[in-house]
Coordinates of C-alpha atoms in Angstrom, one line a residue:
Chain T
X17 CA 0.0 0.0 0.0
X18 CA 2.8 2.3 1.0
X19 CA 4.1 1.7 -2.7
X20 CA 1.0 3.2 -4.2
X21 CA 0.7 6.2 -1.9
X22 CA 4.3 6.7 -2.4
X23 CA 3.9 6.7 -6.2
X24 CA 1.0 9.1 -5.9
X25 CA 2.9 11.6 -3.6
X26 CA 5.9 11.4 -6.0
X27 CA 3.6 11.9 -8.9
X28 CA 2.1 14.9 -7.3
X29 CA 5.4 16.5 -6.5
X30 CA 6.6 15.9 -10.0
X31 CA 3.4 17.2 -11.6
X32 CA 4.6 20.6 -10.6
X33 CA 7.7 20.0 -12.8
X34 CA 5.4 18.9 -15.5
X35 CA 3.2 21.9 -15.1
X36 CA 6.3 24.1 -15.5
X37 CA 7.3 22.2 -18.5
X38 CA 3.7 22.7 -19.9
X39 CA 4.3 26.4 -19.8
X40 CA 7.7 26.2 -21.5
X41 CA 7.4 23.2 -23.9
X42 CA 3.7 23.4 -24.8
X43 CA 2.6 27.2 -24.4
X44 CA 5.7 29.1 -25.5
X45 CA 7.0 26.1 -27.3
X46 CA 10.5 26.6 -25.9
X47 CA 12.7 23.4 -25.7
X48 CA 13.9 24.3 -22.2
X49 CA 16.8 22.0 -20.8
X50 CA 17.3 24.3 -17.8
X51 CA 14.8 22.0 -16.1
X52 CA 17.5 19.4 -15.2
X53 CA 19.5 22.0 -13.4
X54 CA 16.7 24.1 -11.9
X55 CA 15.0 21.2 -10.2
X56 CA 18.3 20.4 -8.5
X57 CA 18.6 24.1 -7.6
X58 CA 15.2 24.0 -5.8
X59 CA 16.2 20.9 -4.1
X60 CA 19.6 22.2 -2.9
X61 CA 18.2 25.6 -1.8
X62 CA 15.4 24.2 0.1
X63 CA 17.8 21.5 1.8
X64 CA 20.4 24.1 2.8
X65 CA 17.8 26.7 4.0
X66 CA 15.8 24.0 6.0
X67 CA 19.1 22.7 7.4
X68 CA 19.9 26.1 8.5
X69 CA 16.7 26.3 10.4
X70 CA 14.5 28.3 8.1
X71 CA 10.7 27.6 8.2
X72 CA 10.2 24.9 5.4
X73 CA 7.5 26.9 3.6
X74 CA 9.7 30.0 3.5
X75 CA 12.7 27.8 2.3
X76 CA 10.4 26.2 -0.3
X77 CA 9.4 29.7 -1.6
X78 CA 13.0 30.8 -1.7
X79 CA 13.9 27.8 -3.7
X80 CA 11.0 28.7 -6.1
X81 CA 12.6 32.1 -6.3
X82 CA 15.9 30.6 -7.3
X83 CA 14.3 28.5 -10.1
X84 CA 12.6 31.7 -11.3
X85 CA 15.9 33.4 -11.6
X86 CA 17.5 30.5 -13.4
X87 CA 14.6 30.4 -16.0
X88 CA 14.9 34.2 -16.4
X89 CA 18.7 33.7 -17.3
X90 CA 18.0 31.1 -19.9
X91 CA 15.3 33.4 -21.4
X92 CA 17.8 36.3 -21.4
X93 CA 20.4 34.2 -23.1
X94 CA 18.0 33.4 -25.9
X95 CA 16.0 36.6 -26.2
X96 CA 18.6 39.2 -25.5
X97 CA 21.9 37.4 -26.8
X98 CA 20.2 35.5 -29.5
X99 CA 21.6 32.2 -28.5
X100 CA 19.6 29.2 -29.8
X101 CA 17.1 28.0 -27.3
X102 CA 18.5 24.4 -26.8
X103 CA 22.0 25.9 -26.2
X104 CA 20.7 28.6 -23.7
X105 CA 19.0 25.8 -21.7
X106 CA 22.3 23.8 -21.9
X107 CA 24.5 26.6 -20.8
X108 CA 22.4 27.5 -17.9
X109 CA 22.0 23.8 -16.9
X110 CA 25.7 23.3 -17.1
X111 CA 26.3 26.5 -14.9
X112 CA 23.7 25.4 -12.5
X113 CA 25.7 22.1 -11.8
X114 CA 28.5 24.4 -10.2
X115 CA 25.9 26.8 -8.6
X116 CA 24.2 23.8 -6.9
X117 CA 27.5 22.4 -5.7
X118 CA 28.3 25.9 -4.2
X119 CA 24.9 26.1 -2.7
X120 CA 25.3 22.9 -0.9
X121 CA 28.9 23.0 -0.3
X122 CA 29.1 19.3 -1.1
X123 CA 27.4 16.9 -3.4
X124 CA 24.7 15.7 -1.0
X125 CA 22.7 17.1 1.9
X126 CA 20.6 14.7 4.0
X127 CA 17.4 16.2 5.5
X128 CA 17.0 13.9 8.5
X129 CA 15.2 15.1 11.8
X130 CA 14.4 18.5 10.3
X131 CA 10.7 19.7 9.8
X132 CA 9.3 19.7 6.2
X133 CA 6.3 21.4 4.7
X134 CA 4.1 18.5 5.8
X135 CA 4.9 19.2 9.5
X136 CA 1.8 21.1 10.3
X137 CA -0.3 18.3 8.7
X138 CA 1.5 15.7 10.7
X139 CA 0.7 17.5 13.9
X140 CA -2.9 17.9 12.7
X141 CA -3.2 14.2 11.9
X142 CA -1.6 13.1 15.3
X143 CA -4.2 15.3 17.0
X144 CA -7.1 14.0 15.2
X145 CA -6.0 10.2 15.5
X146 CA -4.6 10.6 19.0
X147 CA -1.1 9.8 17.9
X148 CA -1.6 6.6 16.0
X149 CA 1.4 5.2 14.0
X150 CA -1.0 3.8 11.2
X151 CA -4.2 5.5 10.0
X152 CA -7.2 3.6 8.4
X153 CA -7.7 5.5 5.2
X154 CA -10.6 4.3 3.1
X155 CA -9.9 0.8 4.4
X156 CA -6.1 0.9 4.0
X157 CA -3.7 1.2 6.8
X158 CA -1.3 3.9 5.9
X159 CA 1.5 5.4 8.1
X160 CA 0.6 8.9 9.4
X161 CA 3.7 10.5 8.1
X162 CA 3.0 9.1 4.5
X163 CA -0.5 10.4 4.8
X164 CA 0.6 13.8 6.0
X165 CA 3.0 14.2 3.1
X166 CA 0.5 13.0 0.6
X167 CA -2.3 15.4 1.9
X168 CA 0.3 18.3 2.0
X169 CA 1.4 17.7 -1.5
X170 CA -2.1 17.3 -2.8
X171 CA -3.1 20.6 -1.2
X172 CA 0.0 22.3 -2.8
X173 CA -0.8 20.7 -6.2
X174 CA -4.4 21.8 -6.2
X175 CA -3.5 25.3 -5.1
X176 CA -0.7 25.7 -7.8
X177 CA -2.9 24.0 -10.5
X178 CA -5.8 26.5 -9.6
X179 CA -3.5 29.4 -9.5
X180 CA -1.9 28.6 -12.8
X181 CA -5.4 28.1 -14.4
X182 CA -6.5 31.4 -13.1
X183 CA -3.3 33.1 -14.1
X184 CA -3.4 31.8 -17.7
X185 CA -6.9 33.4 -18.1
X186 CA -5.7 36.8 -17.0
X187 CA -4.5 39.4 -19.5
X188 CA -1.0 38.6 -18.8
X189 CA -1.6 34.8 -19.1
X190 CA -3.4 35.4 -22.4
X191 CA -0.6 37.4 -23.8
X192 CA 1.8 34.5 -22.6
X193 CA -0.1 31.9 -24.5
X194 CA -0.4 34.0 -27.5
X195 CA 3.4 34.7 -27.5
X196 CA 3.8 30.9 -28.0
X197 CA 1.1 30.6 -30.5
X198 CA 1.9 33.5 -32.9
X199 CA 5.0 35.7 -32.2
X200 CA 4.2 38.2 -35.1
X201 CA 0.7 38.7 -33.8
X202 CA 1.9 39.5 -30.4
X203 CA 4.4 42.1 -31.7
X204 CA 1.6 43.6 -33.8
X205 CA -0.4 43.9 -30.6
X206 CA 2.2 45.8 -28.8
X207 CA 3.7 43.1 -26.7
X208 CA 7.5 42.6 -26.3
X209 CA 7.9 39.0 -27.4
X210 CA 11.2 38.7 -25.7
X211 CA 10.0 39.9 -22.3
X212 CA 7.1 37.3 -22.6
X213 CA 9.7 34.5 -23.3
X214 CA 11.9 35.6 -20.5
X215 CA 8.9 35.8 -18.0
X216 CA 7.4 32.4 -19.2
X217 CA 10.7 30.6 -18.7
X218 CA 11.2 32.2 -15.3
X219 CA 7.7 31.0 -14.2
X220 CA 8.2 27.6 -15.8
X221 CA 11.6 27.0 -13.8
X222 CA 10.0 28.5 -10.7
X223 CA 7.6 25.7 -10.7
X224 CA 10.2 23.1 -11.6
X225 CA 12.3 24.4 -8.6
X226 CA 9.3 24.1 -6.3
X227 CA 8.9 20.6 -7.4
X228 CA 12.6 20.0 -6.5
X229 CA 12.2 21.7 -3.0
X230 CA 9.4 19.3 -2.4
X231 CA 11.1 16.4 -3.7
X232 CA 14.1 16.9 -1.5
X233 CA 11.9 17.1 1.5
X234 CA 9.9 14.1 0.5
X235 CA 13.0 11.7 -0.2
X236 CA 15.1 13.2 2.7
X237 CA 18.0 14.5 0.8
X238 CA 19.1 16.8 -2.0
X239 CA 21.8 15.6 -4.4
X240 CA 23.6 17.3 -7.2
X241 CA 22.8 14.5 -9.6
X242 CA 19.2 14.3 -8.9
X243 CA 18.1 16.4 -11.8
X244 CA 19.5 14.3 -14.6
X245 CA 16.8 13.1 -17.0
X246 CA 14.1 15.0 -15.2
X247 CA 13.2 16.9 -18.4
X248 CA 12.4 13.7 -20.3
X249 CA 10.3 12.4 -17.3
X250 CA 8.3 15.7 -17.4
X251 CA 7.9 15.3 -21.2
X252 CA 6.7 11.7 -20.8
X253 CA 4.2 12.9 -18.2
X254 CA 2.9 15.6 -20.3
X255 CA 2.5 13.1 -23.3
X256 CA 0.6 10.6 -21.2
X257 CA -1.6 13.4 -19.8
X258 CA -2.4 14.6 -23.4
X259 CA -3.3 10.9 -24.3
X260 CA -5.5 10.7 -21.2
X261 CA -7.6 13.8 -21.6
X262 CA -6.6 15.6 -24.8
X263 CA -5.4 19.1 -25.2
X264 CA -8.7 20.8 -25.7
X265 CA -8.9 23.6 -23.1
X266 CA -6.6 24.9 -20.5
X267 CA -8.4 23.2 -17.4
X268 CA -8.0 19.9 -19.3
X269 CA -4.4 20.6 -20.2
X270 CA -3.5 21.3 -16.4
X271 CA -5.5 18.4 -15.0
X272 CA -4.2 15.9 -17.8
X273 CA -0.6 16.9 -17.0
X274 CA -1.1 16.2 -13.2
X275 CA -2.9 13.0 -13.9
X276 CA -0.3 12.0 -16.5
X277 CA 2.5 12.5 -14.1
X278 CA 0.8 10.5 -11.4
X279 CA 0.1 7.7 -13.9
X280 CA 3.6 7.8 -15.0
X281 CA 5.0 7.4 -11.5
X282 CA 2.5 4.5 -10.8
X283 CA 3.6 2.7 -14.1
X284 CA 7.2 3.2 -12.9
X285 CA 6.5 1.8 -9.4
X286 CA 4.8 -1.1 -11.0
X287 CA 7.6 -1.8 -13.4
X288 CA 10.2 -1.5 -10.6
X289 CA 8.0 -3.9 -8.5
X290 CA 8.1 -6.5 -11.5
X291 CA 11.8 -6.4 -11.4
X292 CA 12.9 -3.5 -13.9
X293 CA 16.4 -2.7 -13.0
X294 CA 16.2 0.9 -11.7
X295 CA 19.5 1.6 -13.7
X296 CA 17.5 1.1 -16.9
X297 CA 14.7 3.6 -15.8
X298 CA 16.0 6.5 -17.8
X299 CA 16.6 4.3 -20.9
X300 CA 13.1 3.0 -20.7
X301 CA 11.7 6.6 -20.3
X302 CA 13.7 7.8 -23.2
X303 CA 12.4 5.0 -25.4
X304 CA 8.9 5.5 -24.3
X305 CA 9.0 9.3 -25.3
X306 CA 10.7 8.2 -28.6
X307 CA 7.7 5.9 -29.2
X308 CA 5.2 8.5 -28.2
X309 CA 6.7 11.0 -30.7
X310 CA 6.8 8.6 -33.7
X311 CA 3.7 6.5 -32.9
X312 CA 1.2 8.8 -34.5
X313 CA 2.9 8.8 -38.0
X314 CA 3.5 5.0 -37.8
X315 CA -0.1 4.4 -36.9
X316 CA -1.2 6.6 -39.8
X317 CA 1.1 4.6 -42.2
X318 CA 0.0 1.3 -40.9
X319 CA -3.6 2.2 -41.3
X320 CA -3.0 3.1 -45.0
X321 CA -1.2 -0.3 -45.5
X322 CA -4.0 -2.2 -44.0
X323 CA -6.6 -0.5 -46.1
X324 CA -4.6 -1.3 -49.2
X325 CA -3.2 2.2 -50.0
X326 CA -5.2 5.2 -50.8
X327 CA -8.2 4.5 -52.9
X328 CA -8.2 7.7 -54.9
X329 CA -5.5 9.5 -56.6
X330 CA -4.3 12.4 -54.5
X331 CA -3.3 15.6 -55.7
Chain J
X8 CA 0.8 62.9 -39.5
X9 CA 3.1 60.5 -40.9
X10 CA 6.3 62.0 -42.2
X11 CA 8.9 59.7 -43.9
X12 CA 12.1 61.7 -44.8
X13 CA 14.7 60.2 -47.0
X14 CA 14.7 56.6 -45.8
X15 CA 17.2 54.2 -47.3
X16 CA 17.3 50.5 -46.9
X17 CA 19.8 48.0 -48.4
X18 CA 19.4 44.4 -47.8
X19 CA 22.6 42.1 -47.8
X20 CA 24.9 45.1 -48.4
X21 CA 28.3 44.4 -50.0
X22 CA 27.3 41.0 -51.3
X23 CA 26.5 39.9 -54.8
X24 CA 22.8 39.6 -53.7
X25 CA 22.7 43.3 -52.5
X26 CA 19.2 44.7 -52.9
X27 CA 18.7 48.5 -52.6
X28 CA 15.1 48.2 -51.5
X29 CA 14.6 51.7 -50.7
X30 CA 16.5 54.7 -52.1
X31 CA 15.9 58.0 -50.4
X32 CA 12.1 57.6 -50.1
X33 CA 10.2 60.6 -48.7
X34 CA 6.5 60.6 -48.1
X35 CA 4.1 62.8 -46.2
X36 CA 0.7 61.5 -45.3
X37 CA -2.1 63.8 -44.0
X38 CA -4.3 62.8 -41.1
X39 CA -7.5 61.0 -42.3
X40 CA -6.1 60.2 -45.8
X41 CA -6.1 56.8 -47.3
X42 CA -3.1 56.1 -49.4
X43 CA -2.5 53.1 -51.6
X44 CA 1.1 52.0 -52.6
X45 CA 1.4 50.0 -55.8
X46 CA 4.3 49.0 -57.8
X47 CA 6.1 46.1 -59.6
X48 CA 7.4 43.2 -57.7
X49 CA 10.5 44.0 -55.7
X50 CA 9.7 47.7 -56.1
X51 CA 10.1 48.2 -52.4
X52 CA 6.4 48.8 -51.5
X53 CA 6.3 46.2 -48.8
X54 CA 9.7 47.4 -47.5
X55 CA 8.3 50.9 -47.2
X56 CA 5.3 49.5 -45.2
X57 CA 7.6 47.3 -43.0
X58 CA 9.8 50.4 -42.3
X59 CA 6.9 52.2 -40.9
X60 CA 5.8 49.0 -38.9
X61 CA 9.3 48.8 -37.5
X62 CA 10.2 45.2 -38.8
X63 CA 13.8 46.7 -39.4
X64 CA 15.6 50.0 -38.9
X65 CA 16.4 52.0 -42.0
X66 CA 20.0 52.8 -42.9
X67 CA 19.3 56.4 -43.2
X68 CA 16.3 58.9 -42.9
X69 CA 13.7 59.4 -40.3
X70 CA 10.1 58.4 -39.7
X71 CA 7.8 60.6 -37.6
X72 CA 4.3 59.6 -36.7
X73 CA 2.0 61.8 -34.7
X74 CA 4.9 64.2 -34.2
X75 CA 7.0 61.5 -32.6
X76 CA 10.3 60.3 -34.0
X77 CA 9.6 56.5 -34.2
X78 CA 12.7 55.7 -36.4
X79 CA 14.4 53.8 -33.6
X80 CA 11.2 52.4 -31.8
X81 CA 11.1 48.6 -31.7
X82 CA 8.2 47.0 -33.6
X83 CA 6.2 46.2 -30.5
X84 CA 6.3 49.8 -29.3
X85 CA 5.1 51.1 -32.5
X86 CA 1.9 49.0 -32.1
X87 CA 0.8 51.7 -29.6
X88 CA 0.1 53.9 -32.5
X89 CA -0.1 51.6 -35.5
X90 CA -2.7 48.8 -36.4
X91 CA -1.5 46.1 -38.8
X92 CA -3.2 43.7 -41.1
X93 CA -0.8 41.3 -43.0
X94 CA -0.8 39.5 -46.3
X95 CA -0.9 36.2 -44.7
X96 CA -4.5 35.8 -43.2
X97 CA -3.0 33.5 -40.5
X98 CA -0.3 36.0 -39.4
X99 CA -2.6 38.3 -37.4
X100 CA -4.3 35.9 -35.1
X101 CA -3.2 33.3 -32.7
X102 CA -4.7 30.0 -34.0
X103 CA -4.8 28.0 -30.9
X104 CA -6.7 30.6 -28.9
X105 CA -10.3 31.4 -29.0
X106 CA -11.8 34.3 -31.0
X107 CA -12.7 36.1 -27.7
X108 CA -9.2 35.7 -26.4
X109 CA -7.5 37.0 -29.7
X110 CA -9.9 40.1 -29.5
X111 CA -9.2 40.7 -25.9
X112 CA -5.5 40.9 -26.7
X113 CA -6.1 43.5 -29.3
X114 CA -8.4 45.5 -26.9
X115 CA -5.3 46.1 -24.8
X116 CA -2.9 46.9 -27.8
X117 CA 0.0 48.8 -26.5
X118 CA -1.3 49.0 -22.9
X119 CA 0.0 47.2 -19.9
X120 CA -1.5 43.7 -19.0
X121 CA -2.4 43.0 -15.5
X122 CA -3.8 40.1 -13.6
X123 CA -7.6 40.8 -14.3
X124 CA -9.5 38.1 -15.9
X125 CA -9.1 38.7 -19.7
X126 CA -12.6 37.5 -21.0
X127 CA -15.2 38.5 -18.5
X128 CA -18.8 38.3 -19.4
X129 CA -19.1 42.1 -20.1
X130 CA -16.2 42.0 -22.4
X131 CA -17.7 39.0 -24.2
X132 CA -21.0 40.8 -24.7
X133 CA -19.0 43.8 -26.1
X134 CA -17.1 41.6 -28.4
X135 CA -20.1 39.8 -29.6
X136 CA -21.7 43.0 -30.5
X137 CA -18.8 44.2 -32.6
X138 CA -18.3 40.7 -34.3
X139 CA -22.0 40.6 -35.1
X140 CA -21.6 43.5 -37.5
X141 CA -19.3 41.2 -39.7
X142 CA -22.3 39.2 -40.5
X143 CA -20.3 35.9 -40.5
X144 CA -22.0 34.3 -37.5
X145 CA -18.9 34.3 -35.5
X146 CA -20.7 35.8 -32.5
X147 CA -21.9 32.5 -31.8
X148 CA -18.4 30.9 -31.9
X149 CA -16.5 33.2 -29.8
X150 CA -15.0 30.3 -27.8
X151 CA -13.8 28.3 -30.8
X152 CA -10.2 28.4 -31.6
X153 CA -9.6 31.0 -34.3
X154 CA -7.6 28.3 -36.3
X155 CA -10.7 26.6 -37.1
X156 CA -12.0 29.7 -39.3
X157 CA -11.4 30.4 -42.9
X158 CA -8.8 32.8 -44.3
X159 CA -11.4 35.3 -45.0
X160 CA -13.0 35.1 -41.6
X161 CA -9.6 35.4 -39.9
X162 CA -8.7 38.4 -42.0
X163 CA -11.9 40.1 -41.1
X164 CA -11.2 39.5 -37.4
X165 CA -7.6 40.8 -37.9
X166 CA -9.0 43.9 -39.4
X167 CA -11.3 44.4 -36.6
X168 CA -8.5 43.7 -34.1
X169 CA -6.2 46.3 -35.7
X170 CA -8.8 49.0 -35.5
X171 CA -10.5 48.0 -32.2
X172 CA -8.5 50.7 -30.4
X173 CA -8.5 53.5 -32.9
X174 CA -4.9 53.4 -34.4
X175 CA -3.1 56.7 -35.4
X176 CA -2.2 54.8 -38.6
X177 CA -3.6 51.6 -40.1
X178 CA -1.1 49.6 -42.2
X179 CA -2.5 47.1 -44.7
X180 CA 0.0 44.9 -46.3
X181 CA -1.6 43.3 -49.5
X182 CA -4.3 42.1 -47.1
X183 CA -6.6 40.6 -49.6
X184 CA -4.0 39.1 -51.8
X185 CA -4.0 35.7 -50.4
X186 CA -8.0 35.4 -50.2
X187 CA -10.5 33.9 -52.7
X188 CA -12.1 36.6 -54.9
X189 CA -15.3 36.7 -52.9
X190 CA -13.6 37.0 -49.5
X191 CA -11.2 39.5 -51.0
X192 CA -14.1 41.7 -52.1
X193 CA -15.8 41.4 -48.7
X194 CA -12.6 42.4 -46.8
X195 CA -12.1 45.3 -49.4
X196 CA -15.5 46.4 -48.5
X197 CA -15.1 46.1 -44.8
X198 CA -11.8 47.9 -44.9
X199 CA -13.6 50.9 -46.7
X200 CA -16.4 50.8 -44.1
X201 CA -14.0 50.9 -41.0
X202 CA -11.7 53.4 -42.5
X203 CA -14.6 55.8 -43.5
X204 CA -16.6 55.3 -40.3
X205 CA -13.6 55.7 -38.0
X206 CA -11.9 58.4 -40.3
X207 CA -8.8 56.5 -40.0
X208 CA -5.4 57.3 -41.7
X209 CA -4.4 54.3 -43.6
X210 CA -1.5 53.1 -45.8
X211 CA -2.2 50.1 -48.0
X212 CA 0.1 48.2 -50.2
X213 CA -1.9 46.4 -52.9
X214 CA -1.5 44.4 -56.1
X215 CA -5.0 45.0 -57.2
X216 CA -5.4 48.0 -59.4
X217 CA -9.2 47.9 -58.9
X218 CA -8.6 48.2 -55.2
X219 CA -6.2 51.1 -55.6
X220 CA -8.8 52.9 -57.6
X221 CA -11.7 52.1 -55.4
X222 CA -10.5 52.5 -51.8
X223 CA -8.0 55.3 -51.2
X224 CA -7.9 59.0 -52.0
X225 CA -4.1 58.9 -53.0
X226 CA -2.0 56.5 -54.9
X227 CA 1.7 56.2 -54.8
X228 CA 3.5 54.1 -57.4
X229 CA 7.0 52.7 -56.5
X230 CA 9.7 51.3 -58.7
X231 CA 13.1 50.0 -57.9
X232 CA 13.1 51.6 -54.4
X233 CA 11.7 55.1 -55.5
X234 CA 8.4 56.7 -55.6
X235 CA 7.8 57.4 -59.3
X236 CA 4.1 58.6 -59.4
X237 CA 1.9 60.3 -56.8
X238 CA -1.6 60.6 -57.9
X239 CA -3.9 62.7 -55.5
X240 CA -6.6 65.2 -55.3
X241 CA -8.8 65.6 -58.5
X242 CA -6.2 63.6 -60.5
X243 CA -7.0 60.6 -58.2
X244 CA -10.8 61.0 -58.6
X245 CA -10.4 60.7 -62.3
X246 CA -7.8 57.9 -62.4
X247 CA -9.0 54.4 -63.7
X248 CA -7.5 51.0 -63.8
X249 CA -6.3 51.4 -67.5
X250 CA -4.5 54.6 -66.5
X251 CA -2.6 52.7 -63.8
X252 CA -1.8 50.0 -66.4
X253 CA -0.5 52.5 -68.8
X254 CA 1.7 54.1 -66.0
X255 CA 3.2 50.4 -65.4
X256 CA 3.9 50.2 -69.2
X257 CA 5.7 53.4 -69.3
X258 CA 8.0 52.2 -66.5
X259 CA 8.5 48.9 -68.2
X260 CA 9.4 50.7 -71.4
X261 CA 11.8 53.0 -69.7
X262 CA 13.5 50.0 -68.1
X263 CA 13.8 48.3 -71.5
X264 CA 15.2 51.5 -73.0
X265 CA 17.7 51.7 -70.2
X266 CA 19.0 48.2 -70.6
X267 CA 19.4 48.5 -74.5
X268 CA 21.3 51.7 -74.0
X269 CA 23.5 50.0 -71.4
X270 CA 24.3 47.1 -73.9
X271 CA 24.8 49.6 -76.7
X272 CA 27.4 51.5 -74.5
X273 CA 28.9 48.2 -73.4
X274 CA 29.4 47.2 -77.0
X275 CA 30.8 50.4 -78.0
X276 CA 33.3 50.8 -75.2
X277 CA 33.7 47.3 -73.8

């Protein structure tokens, strides 16, 4: 049971990463690789600040701010200095590796016996249950710590999802989406396209760093290597989400991304249970994204072959 | 109103493909006038329009609009004063966003955009009222992505968006050229209605001689980066399509003559 609730919690935490990437990859259509560095930045900032005795919520917000800055730098490199988007992301990601080592002072910070954002929820649950170790939740016995983390993460996810949804419907949010949809139109309507890109990437990486901060608190450590391959995981989650609910409408896109991330984590948990070597995880994810990207055209060709080619001459 | 003074633009300078798109072009446009720019392919008419829109900075010369020197203003900043409709009917709207969202963006052209909800109920009603005037039935489809509409419908909406906030200057870049004849006629008519009704100052590049005769009250003809004819006032009211065609022929003949003289000279001295 703890496997499933663990996968759910992990999915919810990483769905913030996917939501960030929904902004960069899907809305402004920017192939942003900063993600691999900014999630670690979020984790390391949160770990260092919480270890230093900061309130976990404040530390998490500060981590988010760090990601915001990292994204802004990527945007600036692309928009101001005309560096190709992939390269801007790679530069910042590489630089962040050193920054993260500087922030942490070493390659790994454990977060044991320090409060996390779910501390308040733990106290609340302990108060309600009279301090029981395991809680009967819908017929399942779940450890109170796991439940507290899950509920806190769920709360943060719903809050961020709603805020993001509301934001994308504001004047600024509408302009942001338009900037990704038609840059020429946005210029003709008096919007500085470059500012929109910088702002969008900052926002996206802020969410990614938030995800990293929560991830560090959940798994109990921040590690300088933890960001590797995160971008592909996020992409896989977005693709699964789109397959689940389609892309029609903002609300659906946001819900789908969250659900997609959770489903993806569940699939991984199951695969690991069945004996998938954890070392192969990133290879399998990469293959999955590859398949998801080429499958649509394969299926179309296959359909044509099965129906015996096109029936009419095409012009 | 609009004062273009001696602007020059050379693309790919100092290369074999050098194009001198504008050579010392000056043009003054009065408030409330509707000017058409016609000319052969590569004459520099679209370049002239883009210079005003701010797609590039001219090599020399200045552009003043509304008594402001906008020569060095970036494209997005000029949008405070300028409304634009493009040749490509898909260029002026964001296809993945709804009709209402697209229009809301244009309702704030050149203004700051805050965190208020973009499409509120009252804004929606206002949009529906204005879109109804187009008589395209789009008022019932305000929540459809604009990418599902036809080129003509999108161009009509672009025109509406460019003029929603009264622009100091409306730039029309062959905005009917990519449409089917019926849609083109409709957009032409709509352009005239809006420009007349709002008393706009407009600058229109066109390939259609008929449009140049019908819509504006002044015609500029360009050739090889220069203005070669300027038809306005009484002369403009009398001008017909054949007159314009004759002007084109004159230019073509002069070109032919220039070339034959050049060959003659080359043969003599080369």
